[in-house]
CSV table of C-alpha atoms in Angstrom, one decimal:
chain,number,residue,atom,x,y,z
Y,19,UNK,CA,24.4,35.0,9.5
Y,20,UNK,CA,25.7,33.8,6.1
Y,21,UNK,CA,24.7,30.3,7.1
Y,22,UNK,CA,21.2,31.4,7.9
Y,23,UNK,CA,20.8,33.1,4.6
Y,24,UNK,CA,22.0,30.0,2.7
Y,25,UNK,CA,19.6,27.7,4.6
Y,26,UNK,CA,16.6,30.0,4.0
Y,27,UNK,CA,17.2,30.7,0.3
Y,28,UNK,CA,14.2,30.2,-2.0
Y,29,UNK,CA,15.9,27.2,-3.6
Y,30,UNK,CA,16.6,25.5,-0.2
Y,31,UNK,CA,13.0,26.2,0.9
Y,32,UNK,CA,11.7,24.5,-2.2
Y,33,UNK,CA,14.0,21.5,-1.8
Y,34,UNK,CA,12.8,21.2,1.8
Y,35,UNK,CA,9.2,21.2,0.7
Y,36,UNK,CA,9.8,18.4,-1.9
Y,37,UNK,CA,11.9,16.3,0.5
Y,38,UNK,CA,9.1,16.5,3.0
Y,39,UNK,CA,6.6,15.3,0.4
Y,40,UNK,CA,8.8,12.3,-0.4
Y,41,UNK,CA,9.4,11.5,3.2
Y,42,UNK,CA,5.6,11.6,3.8
Y,43,UNK,CA,5.1,9.2,0.9
Y,44,UNK,CA,7.9,6.8,1.8
Y,45,UNK,CA,7.1,6.6,5.5
Y,46,UNK,CA,3.3,6.7,5.3
Y,47,UNK,CA,2.6,3.2,6.5
Y,48,UNK,CA,5.4,3.4,9.1
Y,49,UNK,CA,3.8,6.6,10.5
Y,50,UNK,CA,0.1,5.9,10.2
Y,51,UNK,CA,0.0,2.0,10.3
Y,52,UNK,CA,-1.1,-0.7,7.9
Y,53,UNK,CA,-4.8,0.1,8.6
Y,54,UNK,CA,-4.5,3.4,6.8
Y,55,UNK,CA,-2.4,2.1,3.9
Y,56,UNK,CA,-5.5,2.5,1.6
Y,57,UNK,CA,-5.5,6.2,2.2
Y,58,UNK,CA,-1.9,6.7,1.1
Y,59,UNK,CA,-2.4,7.5,-2.6
Y,60,UNK,CA,-5.1,10.1,-1.8
Y,61,UNK,CA,-3.1,11.7,1.0
Y,62,UNK,CA,0.0,11.9,-1.1
Y,63,UNK,CA,-1.9,13.5,-4.0
Y,64,UNK,CA,-3.3,16.0,-1.6
Y,65,UNK,CA,0.1,16.9,-0.2
Y,66,UNK,CA,1.5,16.9,-3.8
Y,67,UNK,CA,-0.9,19.7,-4.7
Y,68,UNK,CA,0.0,21.7,-1.7
Y,69,UNK,CA,3.7,21.3,-2.3
Y,70,UNK,CA,3.3,22.3,-6.0
Y,71,UNK,CA,1.6,25.5,-5.0
Y,72,UNK,CA,4.4,26.3,-2.5
Y,73,UNK,CA,7.2,25.7,-5.0
Y,74,UNK,CA,5.5,27.5,-7.9
Y,75,UNK,CA,5.1,30.5,-5.7
Y,76,UNK,CA,8.9,30.6,-5.4
Y,77,UNK,CA,9.5,30.3,-9.1
Y,78,UNK,CA,10.5,34.0,-9.6
Y,79,UNK,CA,13.0,33.8,-6.7
Y,80,UNK,CA,14.8,30.6,-7.8
Y,81,UNK,CA,17.5,31.7,-10.2
Y,82,UNK,CA,18.6,28.1,-11.2
Y,83,UNK,CA,15.9,27.2,-13.7
Y,84,UNK,CA,17.1,23.7,-14.2
Y,85,UNK,CA,16.8,23.1,-10.4
Y,86,UNK,CA,13.3,24.6,-10.5
Y,87,UNK,CA,12.1,22.3,-13.2
Y,88,UNK,CA,13.7,19.3,-11.5
Y,89,UNK,CA,11.8,20.1,-8.2
Y,90,UNK,CA,8.5,20.6,-10.1
Y,91,UNK,CA,9.1,17.3,-11.9
Y,92,UNK,CA,9.9,15.5,-8.7
Y,93,UNK,CA,6.6,16.7,-7.2
Y,94,UNK,CA,4.6,15.6,-10.2
Y,95,UNK,CA,6.4,12.3,-10.3
Y,96,UNK,CA,5.7,11.4,-6.6
Y,97,UNK,CA,2.7,9.1,-7.3
Y,98,UNK,CA,2.8,5.6,-8.9
Y,99,UNK,CA,1.0,6.9,-12.0
Y,100,UNK,CA,2.6,8.4,-15.1
Y,101,UNK,CA,2.4,12.2,-15.4
Y,102,UNK,CA,3.0,13.9,-18.7
Y,103,UNK,CA,3.6,17.2,-16.8
Y,104,UNK,CA,6.3,15.5,-14.8
Y,105,UNK,CA,8.0,14.3,-18.0
Y,106,UNK,CA,7.9,17.8,-19.6
Y,107,UNK,CA,9.3,19.4,-16.5
Y,108,UNK,CA,12.1,16.9,-16.1
Y,109,UNK,CA,12.9,17.1,-19.8
Y,110,UNK,CA,13.4,20.8,-19.5
Y,111,UNK,CA,15.7,20.3,-16.5
Y,112,UNK,CA,18.0,17.9,-18.3
Y,113,UNK,CA,18.1,20.2,-21.3
Y,114,UNK,CA,19.1,23.1,-19.2
Y,115,UNK,CA,21.7,21.1,-17.2
Y,116,UNK,CA,22.6,17.7,-18.7
Y,117,UNK,CA,24.7,16.9,-15.6
Y,118,UNK,CA,21.6,16.8,-13.3
Y,119,UNK,CA,21.7,13.1,-12.4
Y,120,UNK,CA,18.6,13.4,-10.2
Y,121,UNK,CA,16.6,14.8,-13.1
Y,122,UNK,CA,17.8,11.9,-15.3
Y,123,UNK,CA,16.7,9.4,-12.7
Y,124,UNK,CA,13.3,10.9,-12.3
Y,125,UNK,CA,12.8,11.2,-16.0
Y,126,UNK,CA,13.8,7.5,-16.3
Y,127,UNK,CA,11.1,6.6,-13.7
Y,128,UNK,CA,8.6,8.7,-15.7
Y,129,UNK,CA,9.4,6.7,-18.9
Y,130,UNK,CA,9.2,3.5,-16.8
Y,131,UNK,CA,5.7,4.4,-15.6
Y,132,UNK,CA,4.9,5.2,-19.3
Y,133,UNK,CA,6.1,1.6,-20.1
Y,134,UNK,CA,8.8,3.1,-22.4
Y,135,UNK,CA,11.5,0.7,-21.2
Y,136,UNK,CA,14.1,1.7,-23.8
Y,137,UNK,CA,13.8,5.4,-23.0
Y,138,UNK,CA,14.0,4.6,-19.3
Y,139,UNK,CA,17.2,2.6,-19.8
Y,140,UNK,CA,18.8,5.5,-21.8
Y,141,UNK,CA,18.1,7.9,-18.9
Y,142,UNK,CA,19.6,5.6,-16.2
Y,143,UNK,CA,22.6,4.8,-18.4
Y,144,UNK,CA,23.1,8.5,-19.1
Y,145,UNK,CA,22.9,9.4,-15.4
Y,146,UNK,CA,25.6,6.8,-14.6
Y,147,UNK,CA,27.8,8.4,-17.3
Y,148,UNK,CA,27.8,11.5,-15.1
Y,149,UNK,CA,27.9,9.9,-11.6
Y,150,UNK,CA,27.8,6.4,-10.2
Y,151,UNK,CA,24.8,6.4,-7.9
Y,152,UNK,CA,22.5,3.8,-6.3
Y,153,UNK,CA,19.3,5.1,-7.8
Y,154,UNK,CA,20.5,4.8,-11.4
Y,155,UNK,CA,22.1,1.4,-10.7
Y,156,UNK,CA,19.0,-0.2,-9.1
Y,157,UNK,CA,16.7,1.3,-11.6
Y,158,UNK,CA,18.9,0.1,-14.5
Y,159,UNK,CA,18.8,-3.4,-12.8
Y,160,UNK,CA,15.0,-3.3,-12.9
Y,161,UNK,CA,14.9,-2.1,-16.6
Y,162,UNK,CA,17.4,-4.7,-17.8
Y,163,UNK,CA,15.1,-7.6,-16.7
Y,164,UNK,CA,12.3,-6.1,-18.8
Y,165,UNK,CA,14.2,-5.9,-22.1
Y,166,UNK,CA,13.1,-8.4,-24.7
Y,167,UNK,CA,15.4,-10.7,-26.6
Y,168,UNK,CA,16.2,-14.3,-27.4
Y,169,UNK,CA,16.6,-16.7,-24.4
Y,170,UNK,CA,20.4,-16.5,-24.4
Y,171,UNK,CA,20.3,-12.7,-24.4
Y,172,UNK,CA,17.7,-12.7,-21.7
Y,173,UNK,CA,20.0,-14.7,-19.4
Y,174,UNK,CA,22.8,-12.2,-20.0
Y,175,UNK,CA,20.5,-9.3,-19.3
Y,176,UNK,CA,19.4,-10.9,-16.0
Y,177,UNK,CA,23.0,-11.6,-15.0
Y,178,UNK,CA,23.8,-7.9,-15.7
Y,179,UNK,CA,20.7,-6.9,-13.7
Y,180,UNK,CA,22.1,-8.8,-10.7
Y,181,UNK,CA,25.5,-7.0,-11.0
Y,182,UNK,CA,23.9,-3.6,-11.2
Y,183,UNK,CA,21.7,-4.3,-8.2
Y,184,UNK,CA,24.8,-5.5,-6.2
Y,185,UNK,CA,26.6,-2.3,-7.1
Y,186,UNK,CA,23.7,-0.3,-5.8
Y,187,UNK,CA,23.7,-2.2,-2.5
Y,188,UNK,CA,27.4,-1.7,-2.1
Y,189,UNK,CA,27.0,2.0,-2.4
Y,190,UNK,CA,24.6,2.0,0.5
Y,191,UNK,CA,23.9,-1.2,2.4
Y,192,UNK,CA,21.2,0.4,4.5
Y,193,UNK,CA,18.9,1.2,1.6
Y,194,UNK,CA,16.1,-1.3,1.5
Y,195,UNK,CA,14.9,-0.4,-1.9
Y,196,UNK,CA,18.3,-1.5,-3.4
Y,197,UNK,CA,18.0,-4.8,-1.4
Y,198,UNK,CA,14.5,-5.3,-2.7
Y,199,UNK,CA,15.6,-4.9,-6.4
Y,200,UNK,CA,18.6,-7.2,-5.7
Y,201,UNK,CA,16.2,-9.8,-4.3
Y,202,UNK,CA,14.0,-9.5,-7.4
Y,203,UNK,CA,17.1,-9.8,-9.7
Y,204,UNK,CA,18.2,-12.9,-7.8
Y,205,UNK,CA,14.7,-14.4,-8.2
Y,206,UNK,CA,14.8,-13.9,-11.9
Y,207,UNK,CA,18.3,-15.4,-12.1
Y,208,UNK,CA,17.1,-18.4,-10.1
Y,209,UNK,CA,14.5,-19.3,-12.7
Y,210,UNK,CA,16.6,-18.5,-15.7
Y,211,UNK,CA,19.8,-20.4,-14.7
Y,212,UNK,CA,18.7,-23.9,-13.8
Y,213,UNK,CA,17.2,-23.1,-10.4
Y,214,UNK,CA,20.4,-23.2,-8.3
Y,215,UNK,CA,19.3,-23.4,-4.6
Y,216,UNK,CA,22.1,-21.0,-3.6
Y,217,UNK,CA,20.6,-18.2,-5.8
Y,218,UNK,CA,17.2,-18.6,-4.1
Y,219,UNK,CA,18.8,-18.4,-0.7
Y,220,UNK,CA,20.6,-15.1,-1.8
Y,221,UNK,CA,17.2,-13.9,-3.0
Y,222,UNK,CA,15.5,-14.5,0.4
Y,223,UNK,CA,18.5,-13.0,2.2
Y,224,UNK,CA,18.1,-9.8,0.1
Y,225,UNK,CA,14.4,-9.6,0.9
Y,226,UNK,CA,15.2,-10.0,4.6
Y,227,UNK,CA,17.6,-7.1,4.4
Y,228,UNK,CA,15.0,-5.0,2.5
Y,229,UNK,CA,12.5,-5.5,5.2
Y,230,UNK,CA,14.7,-3.8,7.8
Y,231,UNK,CA,14.1,-0.5,6.0
Y,232,UNK,CA,10.7,1.0,6.7
Y,233,UNK,CA,10.6,2.4,3.1
Y,234,UNK,CA,11.0,-1.0,1.5
Y,235,UNK,CA,8.8,-2.6,4.2
Y,236,UNK,CA,6.0,-0.4,3.0
Y,237,UNK,CA,6.4,-1.5,-0.6
Y,238,UNK,CA,3.7,-4.1,-1.6
Y,239,UNK,CA,6.1,-5.5,-4.2
Y,240,UNK,CA,8.4,-6.8,-1.5
Y,241,UNK,CA,5.6,-8.8,0.1
Y,242,UNK,CA,4.1,-10.0,-3.1
Y,243,UNK,CA,7.3,-11.2,-4.7
Y,244,UNK,CA,8.5,-12.9,-1.5
Y,245,UNK,CA,5.0,-14.5,-1.2
Y,246,UNK,CA,5.4,-15.9,-4.8
Y,247,UNK,CA,8.8,-17.4,-3.7
Y,248,UNK,CA,7.3,-18.8,-0.5
Y,249,UNK,CA,4.5,-20.4,-2.6
Y,250,UNK,CA,7.1,-22.0,-4.8
Y,251,UNK,CA,8.8,-23.4,-1.7
Y,252,UNK,CA,5.4,-24.6,-0.5
Y,253,UNK,CA,5.7,-22.4,2.7
Y,254,UNK,CA,2.0,-21.7,2.2
Y,255,UNK,CA,1.4,-19.9,5.5
Y,256,UNK,CA,4.0,-17.2,4.8
Y,257,UNK,CA,2.8,-17.0,1.1
Y,258,UNK,CA,-0.8,-16.2,2.2
Y,259,UNK,CA,0.4,-13.8,4.8
Y,260,UNK,CA,2.6,-12.0,2.2
Y,261,UNK,CA,-0.2,-11.7,-0.3
Y,262,UNK,CA,-2.5,-10.4,2.4
Y,263,UNK,CA,0.0,-7.7,3.5
Y,264,UNK,CA,0.6,-6.7,-0.2
Y,265,UNK,CA,-3.1,-6.2,-0.8
Y,266,UNK,CA,-3.4,-4.2,2.5
Y,267,UNK,CA,-0.5,-1.9,1.5
Y,268,UNK,CA,-2.2,-1.3,-1.9
Y,269,UNK,CA,-5.9,-2.1,-1.8
Y,270,UNK,CA,-6.3,-1.2,-5.4
Y,271,UNK,CA,-3.8,-3.9,-6.5
Y,272,UNK,CA,-6.2,-6.7,-7.4
Y,273,UNK,CA,-3.5,-9.3,-8.3
Y,274,UNK,CA,-2.4,-9.6,-4.7
Y,275,UNK,CA,-6.0,-10.2,-3.6
Y,276,UNK,CA,-6.6,-12.7,-6.4
Y,277,UNK,CA,-3.4,-14.6,-5.6
Y,278,UNK,CA,-4.3,-14.8,-2.0
Y,279,UNK,CA,-7.8,-16.1,-2.8
Y,280,UNK,CA,-6.6,-18.6,-5.4
Y,281,UNK,CA,-4.0,-20.1,-3.2
Y,282,UNK,CA,-6.4,-20.5,-0.3
Y,283,UNK,CA,-9.0,-22.2,-2.6
Y,284,UNK,CA,-6.2,-24.4,-4.1
Y,285,UNK,CA,-5.1,-25.6,-0.6
Y,286,UNK,CA,-8.7,-26.2,0.4
Y,287,UNK,CA,-9.3,-28.2,-2.7
Y,288,UNK,CA,-6.2,-30.4,-2.1
Y,289,UNK,CA,-7.4,-31.0,1.5
Y,290,UNK,CA,-10.9,-32.0,0.3
Y,291,UNK,CA,-9.6,-34.3,-2.5
Y,292,UNK,CA,-7.3,-36.1,-0.1
Y,293,UNK,CA,-10.1,-36.6,2.4
Y,294,UNK,CA,-12.4,-37.9,-0.3
Y,295,UNK,CA,-9.6,-39.9,-2.1
Y,296,UNK,CA,-10.3,-38.0,-5.3
Y,297,UNK,CA,-14.0,-38.6,-5.0
Y,298,UNK,CA,-13.3,-42.1,-6.3
Y,299,UNK,CA,-15.7,-44.9,-5.3
Y,300,UNK,CA,-14.3,-47.7,-3.0
Y,301,UNK,CA,-14.8,-50.4,-5.6
Y,302,UNK,CA,-12.8,-48.4,-8.2
Y,303,UNK,CA,-10.1,-47.8,-5.6
Y,304,UNK,CA,-9.9,-51.5,-4.9
Y,305,UNK,CA,-9.7,-52.3,-8.6
Y,306,UNK,CA,-6.9,-49.8,-9.1
Y,307,UNK,CA,-4.8,-51.0,-6.1
Y,308,UNK,CA,-5.2,-54.6,-7.1
Y,309,UNK,CA,-3.2,-54.0,-10.2
Y,310,UNK,CA,-0.2,-52.5,-8.3
Y,311,UNK,CA,2.9,-54.7,-8.6
Y,312,UNK,CA,6.8,-54.5,-8.5
Y,313,UNK,CA,6.6,-53.7,-12.2
Y,314,UNK,CA,5.3,-50.2,-11.3
Y,315,UNK,CA,8.7,-49.5,-9.7
Y,316,UNK,CA,10.3,-49.8,-13.1
Y,317,UNK,CA,14.1,-49.3,-12.9
Y,318,UNK,CA,13.8,-48.9,-9.1
Y,319,UNK,CA,12.5,-52.5,-8.7
Y,320,UNK,CA,16.1,-53.7,-8.4
Y,321,UNK,CA,16.5,-51.5,-5.3
Y,322,UNK,CA,18.7,-49.0,-6.9
Y,323,UNK,CA,18.4,-45.3,-8.0
Y,324,UNK,CA,20.7,-42.8,-9.6
Y,325,UNK,CA,20.0,-39.5,-7.9
Y,326,UNK,CA,20.4,-36.0,-9.5
Y,327,UNK,CA,24.0,-35.8,-8.4
Y,328,UNK,CA,24.8,-39.0,-10.4
Y,329,UNK,CA,25.3,-41.2,-7.4
Y,330,UNK,CA,23.8,-44.7,-7.2
Y,331,UNK,CA,21.9,-45.2,-4.0
Y,332,UNK,CA,20.1,-48.3,-2.6
Y,333,UNK,CA,16.3,-48.1,-2.3
Y,334,UNK,CA,13.8,-49.9,-0.1
Y,335,UNK,CA,10.1,-49.7,-0.8
Y,336,UNK,CA,8.0,-48.2,2.0
Y,337,UNK,CA,4.4,-47.1,2.7
Y,338,UNK,CA,3.2,-43.5,2.5
Y,339,UNK,CA,2.4,-43.6,6.2
Y,340,UNK,CA,6.1,-44.4,7.0
Y,341,UNK,CA,7.4,-41.3,5.4
Y,342,UNK,CA,8.9,-38.6,7.6
Y,343,UNK,CA,8.5,-34.9,7.0
Y,344,UNK,CA,11.9,-34.5,5.3
Y,345,UNK,CA,13.8,-36.0,2.5
Y,346,UNK,CA,13.4,-39.7,2.9
Y,347,UNK,CA,16.7,-41.0,1.7
Y,348,UNK,CA,16.9,-44.6,0.5
Y,349,UNK,CA,13.1,-45.0,0.3
Y,350,UNK,CA,10.7,-45.3,-2.6
Y,351,UNK,CA,6.9,-45.2,-2.6
Y,352,UNK,CA,4.5,-46.3,-5.2
Y,353,UNK,CA,0.8,-45.7,-5.7
Y,354,UNK,CA,-2.1,-44.9,-8.0
Y,355,UNK,CA,-3.3,-41.5,-9.2
Y,356,UNK,CA,-6.9,-40.9,-8.1
Y,357,UNK,CA,-7.3,-37.3,-9.2
Y,358,UNK,CA,-5.5,-34.2,-10.4
Y,359,UNK,CA,-5.9,-30.9,-8.6
Y,360,UNK,CA,-7.4,-28.0,-10.6
Y,361,UNK,CA,-5.3,-24.8,-10.4
Y,362,UNK,CA,-5.2,-21.4,-12.2
Y,363,UNK,CA,-1.4,-21.8,-12.2
Y,364,UNK,CA,0.4,-24.3,-14.5
Y,365,UNK,CA,3.1,-24.7,-11.8
Y,366,UNK,CA,3.1,-27.1,-10.0
Y,367,UNK,CA,1.2,-30.0,-11.5
Y,368,UNK,CA,-0.6,-31.5,-8.5
Y,369,UNK,CA,-2.4,-34.8,-8.1
Y,370,UNK,CA,-3.5,-37.2,-5.3
Y,371,UNK,CA,-1.7,-40.5,-4.9
Y,372,UNK,CA,-3.0,-43.5,-3.0
Y,373,UNK,CA,-1.0,-46.5,-1.9
Y,374,UNK,CA,-1.8,-50.1,-1.1
Y,375,UNK,CA,-2.8,-49.2,2.4
Y,376,UNK,CA,-5.3,-46.6,1.0
Y,377,UNK,CA,-3.4,-43.7,2.5
Y,378,UNK,CA,-3.8,-40.7,0.2
Y,379,UNK,CA,-1.4,-37.7,-0.1
Y,380,UNK,CA,-0.9,-34.8,-2.5
Y,381,UNK,CA,2.0,-34.8,-4.9
Y,382,UNK,CA,3.3,-31.5,-6.5
Y,383,UNK,CA,5.5,-31.8,-9.5
Y,384,UNK,CA,7.6,-28.9,-10.7
Y,385,UNK,CA,9.2,-28.2,-14.1
Y,386,UNK,CA,6.8,-30.6,-15.8
Y,387,UNK,CA,6.3,-29.9,-19.5
Y,388,UNK,CA,2.8,-28.7,-20.4
Y,389,UNK,CA,0.4,-31.6,-21.2
Y,390,UNK,CA,2.8,-34.2,-19.6
Y,391,UNK,CA,0.8,-34.5,-16.4
Y,392,UNK,CA,-0.2,-37.8,-14.8
Y,393,UNK,CA,-3.7,-39.2,-15.4
Y,394,UNK,CA,-6.2,-41.0,-13.2
Y,395,UNK,CA,-5.3,-44.6,-12.9
Y,396,UNK,CA,-1.5,-44.1,-13.6
Y,397,UNK,CA,0.9,-45.8,-11.3
Y,398,UNK,CA,3.6,-43.5,-10.0
Y,399,UNK,CA,6.8,-44.4,-8.1
Y,400,UNK,CA,8.7,-41.7,-6.3
Y,401,UNK,CA,12.3,-42.3,-5.1
Y,402,UNK,CA,13.6,-40.5,-2.0
Y,403,UNK,CA,10.4,-38.6,-1.6
Y,404,UNK,CA,10.3,-35.1,0.1
Y,405,UNK,CA,7.4,-35.3,2.4
Y,406,UNK,CA,5.9,-32.1,3.8
Y,407,UNK,CA,3.2,-31.6,6.5
Y,408,UNK,CA,1.1,-28.6,5.3
Y,409,UNK,CA,-0.6,-26.6,8.1
Y,410,UNK,CA,-2.2,-23.3,7.4
Y,411,UNK,CA,-4.3,-21.0,9.6
Y,412,UNK,CA,-5.5,-18.0,7.6
Y,413,UNK,CA,-8.4,-15.6,8.3
Y,414,UNK,CA,-10.4,-18.2,10.1
Y,415,UNK,CA,-9.6,-21.1,7.7
Y,416,UNK,CA,-7.7,-24.1,9.0
Y,417,UNK,CA,-6.0,-26.5,6.5
Y,418,UNK,CA,-3.9,-29.6,7.1
Y,419,UNK,CA,-2.6,-32.3,4.8
Y,420,UNK,CA,0.5,-34.3,3.7
Y,421,UNK,CA,2.2,-33.6,0.5
Y,422,UNK,CA,5.2,-34.9,-1.5
Y,423,UNK,CA,7.2,-32.3,-3.4
Y,424,UNK,CA,8.9,-33.3,-6.6
Y,425,UNK,CA,11.4,-30.8,-8.1
Y,426,UNK,CA,11.9,-32.7,-11.4
Y,427,UNK,CA,9.6,-35.1,-13.3
Y,428,UNK,CA,12.7,-37.0,-14.5
Y,429,UNK,CA,13.0,-38.8,-11.2
Y,430,UNK,CA,9.4,-40.2,-11.5
Y,431,UNK,CA,8.5,-43.6,-12.8
Y,432,UNK,CA,5.0,-43.6,-14.4
Y,433,UNK,CA,3.4,-46.9,-15.3
Y,434,UNK,CA,6.8,-48.7,-14.9
Y,435,UNK,CA,8.7,-46.3,-17.1
Y,436,UNK,CA,11.1,-43.5,-16.0
Y,437,UNK,CA,10.1,-40.1,-17.5
Y,438,UNK,CA,12.6,-38.6,-19.9
Y,439,UNK,CA,14.0,-35.1,-20.5
Y,440,UNK,CA,11.2,-34.4,-22.9
Y,441,UNK,CA,8.8,-34.3,-19.9
Y,442,UNK,CA,10.8,-31.5,-18.3
Y,443,UNK,CA,10.4,-27.7,-18.8
Y,444,UNK,CA,12.0,-25.1,-16.5
Y,445,UNK,CA,9.5,-23.1,-14.4
Y,446,UNK,CA,9.1,-19.4,-15.0
Y,447,UNK,CA,7.9,-17.3,-12.0
Y,448,UNK,CA,6.1,-14.1,-12.5
Y,449,UNK,CA,7.8,-11.2,-10.6
Y,450,UNK,CA,6.1,-8.0,-10.0
Y,451,UNK,CA,8.1,-5.1,-11.5
Y,452,UNK,CA,5.6,-2.3,-12.0
Y,453,UNK,CA,6.8,-0.1,-9.2
Y,454,UNK,CA,9.7,-2.0,-7.5
């Protein structure tokens, strides 16, 4: 009987109402399917109103006023938009009971939505002062990456962000939201610390773990950020699929739709320019190719190349048609630039290269300093080229072409001269962090 009374107390009833609201929000797509994802915000707001009415009707019966204001604040904080009422309720809760970790966490999320990053950080740090918990840790990880500062300080903040996210995961390895934020932290670390392949691998592993959780799987940020990573890796099929899922999960999020459209148009443009050989007239192509010589190989003309690990390797010149879809060790190709590819993104710089046999391929160059791109008519030699066969099938559009991916411009020889360090600039990737 005592147990029955405890379960059915006004406070427990209110907690059950609010927990049900959050479960409805977090499992909406899992429950109703991707086709109804566009209804989520409206349905959550409707249920929010109903829940608020229920909890407010119990106000006189809930003796713990700090808990009451926490519950009311949680209800008002359930949507992705900032609520001043939620902030006021949660502020009352922490004033009445400064040890309420959950209230501090929700108040921090309120400030985050308000774009008051400093106040959000104070809330999550304060909560951790009372109790080590996964929500404060992962939210602090998210906030640390948004703090401004000089480059050296930013790197330290990102490293700390990774550590806080790791701690959150260790407290509950089944929570996909913690894995998602760890993935985002690794992604930022990858682009701030010299693009170490191992870090990118850790990022993708974290995203894979996040996807196992239906709550994280229904978060458009997971699919968007992973799509940005796939795009950087030139896995264009998965990138397009990811942008598409992100926009389906949040139809109001225009950036996901824009990125999907831009990427598809970019790939179509590359395919077209390869087929038309940069729209260059045959006579002009003949003239360009007639000037190709061993001098265009520059320091590689002697058949040697110092790779990025510092090892000297032997090179033999080959034709574009002879390249395999992999790293072509010990090979070097040379050709002429017939066009550059227009893109809304500065990364990568893309152009079409044609060789003496008139085969044309795309070349994508990463970490190239702004304004240092190759021009039409330039000769370009690429040692140990990484050839990719791009094949995409997306919403009725079929795309197929060959591409060479170049991670650093410093390995290129342009017009007989090897590019220097002044032509290199580390890529910065935009990571969504609005609602992680």
